[in-house]
């Protein structure tokens, strides 16, 4: 079994200055595309499941697919709950065999976020499961959080939060946001704040959500084949590379995989209008996920060869 918890992966990432990519899965093709890429590059990887993905595929399907992959895949990978909104979904994923969960109390008042996180930590740690928590708020939409403006993570609060909640890793807000439209003007991340957070939380793996780059060439392929994705902008790769060598050990990417799948499927369907075997365009989507993830591992995360 190569399904594992993140502890040793993050310890290595901190020591050697790389980040582990956390990619969202929704179906068989994304699971296979991501894991094939990680094997190609001999990289550790995190497969993450949102509440929406679990609802879409059905509670058992995604983790059963991951279990099936585990028998074949020769690199360590983590199965993680993304943006768990309450205790019950965290418990349900822990009971199902996830090796890591995120409890996202970032929308709650400070003391309530601590209390909720603490409750999940107690249940998870008794079962050997890792807990990511979040402090600060990303701009844009999160599954459990809708905020028009981001609230960057405060270092004093972060130190108190980790000590009192007992969480294992902390998602921080330093300027990224979810989705395909991240920056209206210049893309800026608050690296000074990141440095202070890293100093105040020695040895604690930090997590960067909202880290898609929204590659303009992929958006152009979508739009050239009938799509209408407007105003799309992401986090420039140079900024992500800088984050990956810091205390950021986990970098979350979903939007770029959505764009990759959509670009590939739209291309097949418009350029080969006679095709109606779904395996042909789903395979193109899977291959597109694979090459996007290989690119991230090699050129952004620095995790190639670290498995
Ligand atoms: O941060 C959220 C992820 O992109 C998951 O999105 O809730 O639409 O599955 P979703
Ligand atoms: P993106 O929307 O930038 O891909 O962020 C994904 C994410 O943070 C999932 O938790
Ligand atoms: Zn997120």
Short mmCIF file of C-alpha atoms in Angstrom, two decimals, residues 119-295:
data_model
loop_
_atom_site.label_atom_id
_atom_site.label_comp_id
_atom_site.label_asym_id
_atom_site.label_seq_id
_atom_site.Cartn_x
_atom_site.Cartn_y
_atom_site.Cartn_z
CA UNK A 119 -12.55 18.56 18.44
CA UNK A 120 -11.48 17.22 15.02
CA UNK A 121 -7.86 16.90 16.18
CA UNK A 122 -8.89 14.75 19.15
CA UNK A 123 -10.88 12.36 16.95
CA UNK A 124 -8.27 12.29 14.17
CA UNK A 125 -5.17 11.86 16.30
CA UNK A 126 -6.64 8.88 18.16
CA UNK A 127 -6.83 7.24 14.72
CA UNK A 128 -3.47 8.42 13.40
CA UNK A 129 -4.94 10.92 10.93
CA UNK A 130 -3.33 14.29 10.08
CA UNK A 131 -5.29 17.55 10.54
CA UNK A 132 -4.91 20.72 8.48
CA UNK A 133 -6.69 23.82 9.79
CA UNK A 134 -7.08 27.32 8.36
CA UNK A 135 -6.62 30.74 9.86
CA UNK A 136 -7.28 33.88 7.84
CA UNK A 137 -9.60 34.05 4.85
CA UNK A 138 -8.95 33.83 1.15
CA UNK A 139 -10.83 36.22 -1.10
CA UNK A 140 -13.42 34.65 -3.38
CA UNK A 141 -15.57 31.62 -2.86
CA UNK A 142 -14.74 28.63 -0.74
CA UNK A 143 -17.12 25.80 -0.29
CA UNK A 144 -17.83 26.74 3.29
CA UNK A 145 -16.72 30.31 3.12
CA UNK A 146 -17.89 33.18 1.00
CA UNK A 147 -15.82 36.27 1.61
CA UNK A 148 -15.53 39.31 -0.60
CA UNK A 149 -12.25 40.36 0.87
CA UNK A 150 -9.39 38.31 2.17
CA UNK A 151 -8.16 38.63 5.74
CA UNK A 152 -4.47 37.80 5.86
CA UNK A 153 -3.26 35.45 8.60
CA UNK A 154 -2.03 37.26 11.69
CA UNK A 155 1.24 35.75 13.06
CA UNK A 156 0.35 36.30 16.76
CA UNK A 157 -2.99 34.61 16.27
CA UNK A 158 -1.41 31.81 14.22
CA UNK A 159 1.02 30.95 17.00
CA UNK A 160 -1.77 30.84 19.57
CA UNK A 161 -4.07 28.96 17.20
CA UNK A 162 -1.63 26.11 16.48
CA UNK A 163 -0.66 25.74 20.16
CA UNK A 164 -4.26 25.64 21.37
CA UNK A 165 -5.94 23.70 18.56
CA UNK A 166 -3.22 21.04 18.19
CA UNK A 167 -3.54 21.07 14.38
CA UNK A 168 -0.68 19.53 12.40
CA UNK A 169 -0.49 21.97 9.49
CA UNK A 170 -1.94 25.40 8.87
CA UNK A 171 -3.46 26.93 5.74
CA UNK A 172 -2.62 30.62 5.63
CA UNK A 173 -3.92 33.61 3.70
CA UNK A 174 -1.18 35.70 2.05
CA UNK A 175 -2.95 36.90 -1.09
CA UNK A 176 -4.09 33.88 -3.08
CA UNK A 177 -7.74 33.11 -3.77
CA UNK A 178 -9.80 30.27 -5.22
CA UNK A 179 -11.01 30.02 -8.80
CA UNK A 180 -9.95 31.32 -12.21
CA UNK A 181 -10.02 35.09 -11.54
CA UNK A 182 -7.54 35.83 -8.79
CA UNK A 183 -6.02 39.23 -9.41
CA UNK A 184 -7.60 42.30 -11.01
CA UNK A 185 -4.20 44.05 -11.20
CA UNK A 186 -0.67 42.95 -10.34
CA UNK A 187 -0.33 39.56 -8.65
CA UNK A 188 1.23 40.07 -5.23
CA UNK A 189 1.77 37.63 -2.37
CA UNK A 190 2.78 38.81 1.10
CA UNK A 191 6.12 36.99 1.43
CA UNK A 192 7.16 39.11 4.44
CA UNK A 193 4.15 37.78 6.30
CA UNK A 194 5.03 34.25 5.18
CA UNK A 195 8.57 34.65 6.57
CA UNK A 196 7.24 35.84 9.92
CA UNK A 197 4.70 33.01 10.05
CA UNK A 198 7.46 30.48 9.32
CA UNK A 199 9.63 31.94 12.11
CA UNK A 200 6.78 31.92 14.60
CA UNK A 201 5.73 28.36 13.71
CA UNK A 202 9.01 26.45 13.40
CA UNK A 203 8.53 22.95 12.02
CA UNK A 204 4.83 23.49 11.23
CA UNK A 205 4.05 22.75 7.57
CA UNK A 206 2.17 25.68 6.02
CA UNK A 207 -0.38 25.26 3.24
CA UNK A 208 -1.14 27.50 0.27
CA UNK A 209 -4.68 27.27 -1.10
CA UNK A 210 -5.82 28.96 -4.28
CA UNK A 211 -2.53 28.26 -6.04
CA UNK A 212 -3.56 27.67 -9.64
CA UNK A 213 -1.61 29.65 -12.23
CA UNK A 214 -4.49 29.71 -14.72
CA UNK A 215 -2.16 29.21 -17.73
CA UNK A 216 -3.20 31.60 -20.47
CA UNK A 217 -2.35 29.10 -23.23
CA UNK A 218 -4.80 26.60 -21.73
CA UNK A 219 -7.49 29.28 -21.37
CA UNK A 220 -6.86 30.20 -25.02
CA UNK A 221 -7.39 26.57 -26.12
CA UNK A 222 -10.68 26.45 -24.18
CA UNK A 223 -11.86 29.70 -25.76
CA UNK A 224 -10.67 28.74 -29.25
CA UNK A 225 -12.91 25.67 -29.06
CA UNK A 226 -16.16 27.31 -28.09
CA UNK A 227 -15.42 28.17 -24.45
CA UNK A 228 -16.04 31.56 -22.86
CA UNK A 229 -13.70 31.88 -19.89
CA UNK A 230 -13.22 35.60 -19.34
CA UNK A 231 -10.99 37.65 -17.05
CA UNK A 232 -8.98 34.63 -16.00
CA UNK A 233 -5.74 35.23 -14.09
CA UNK A 234 -3.77 33.09 -11.66
CA UNK A 235 -0.72 33.09 -9.41
CA UNK A 236 2.44 33.50 -11.51
CA UNK A 237 4.67 30.45 -11.38
CA UNK A 238 7.69 32.45 -10.13
CA UNK A 239 5.72 33.33 -6.98
CA UNK A 240 4.69 29.71 -6.47
CA UNK A 241 8.28 28.53 -6.88
CA UNK A 242 9.32 31.00 -4.19
CA UNK A 243 6.56 29.68 -1.92
CA UNK A 244 7.51 26.05 -2.63
CA UNK A 245 11.05 26.45 -1.25
CA UNK A 246 9.74 28.11 1.94
CA UNK A 247 7.80 26.63 4.88
CA UNK A 248 4.89 26.09 2.48
CA UNK A 249 4.82 22.28 2.19
CA UNK A 250 1.46 21.79 0.45
CA UNK A 251 0.24 23.71 -2.59
CA UNK A 252 -3.42 23.28 -3.61
CA UNK A 253 -4.37 23.16 -7.29
CA UNK A 254 -7.82 22.49 -8.68
CA UNK A 255 -8.73 25.18 -11.23
CA UNK A 256 -5.76 24.37 -13.50
CA UNK A 257 -6.88 20.73 -13.74
CA UNK A 258 -10.42 21.83 -14.58
CA UNK A 259 -9.03 24.00 -17.35
CA UNK A 260 -6.77 21.19 -18.60
CA UNK A 261 -9.64 18.70 -18.82
CA UNK A 262 -11.97 21.21 -20.46
CA UNK A 263 -9.36 22.27 -23.04
CA UNK A 264 -8.67 18.66 -24.05
CA UNK A 265 -12.30 17.55 -24.27
CA UNK A 266 -13.41 20.67 -26.11
CA UNK A 267 -10.58 20.17 -28.60
CA UNK A 268 -11.56 16.56 -29.38
CA UNK A 269 -15.25 17.35 -29.66
CA UNK A 270 -14.80 20.33 -31.97
CA UNK A 271 -11.92 18.99 -34.09
CA UNK A 272 -13.33 15.47 -34.42
CA UNK A 273 -17.09 16.01 -34.57
CA UNK A 274 -17.70 12.40 -35.54
CA UNK A 275 -16.40 11.16 -32.18
CA UNK A 276 -19.08 9.93 -29.81
CA UNK A 277 -17.18 7.28 -27.83
CA UNK A 278 -16.72 8.98 -24.43
CA UNK A 279 -13.55 6.95 -23.82
CA UNK A 280 -11.84 8.93 -26.55
CA UNK A 281 -12.45 12.34 -25.06
CA UNK A 282 -12.21 11.21 -21.43
CA UNK A 283 -8.81 9.69 -22.25
CA UNK A 284 -7.77 13.03 -23.76
CA UNK A 285 -8.90 14.73 -20.53
CA UNK A 286 -6.92 12.24 -18.44
CA UNK A 287 -3.78 12.78 -20.54
CA UNK A 288 -4.17 16.53 -20.21
CA UNK A 289 -4.39 16.23 -16.40
CA UNK A 290 -1.28 14.06 -16.48
CA UNK A 291 0.79 16.58 -18.42
CA UNK A 292 -0.46 19.53 -16.32
CA UNK A 293 0.49 17.71 -13.09
CA UNK A 294 3.90 16.67 -14.50
CA UNK A 295 4.57 20.30 -15.32
#
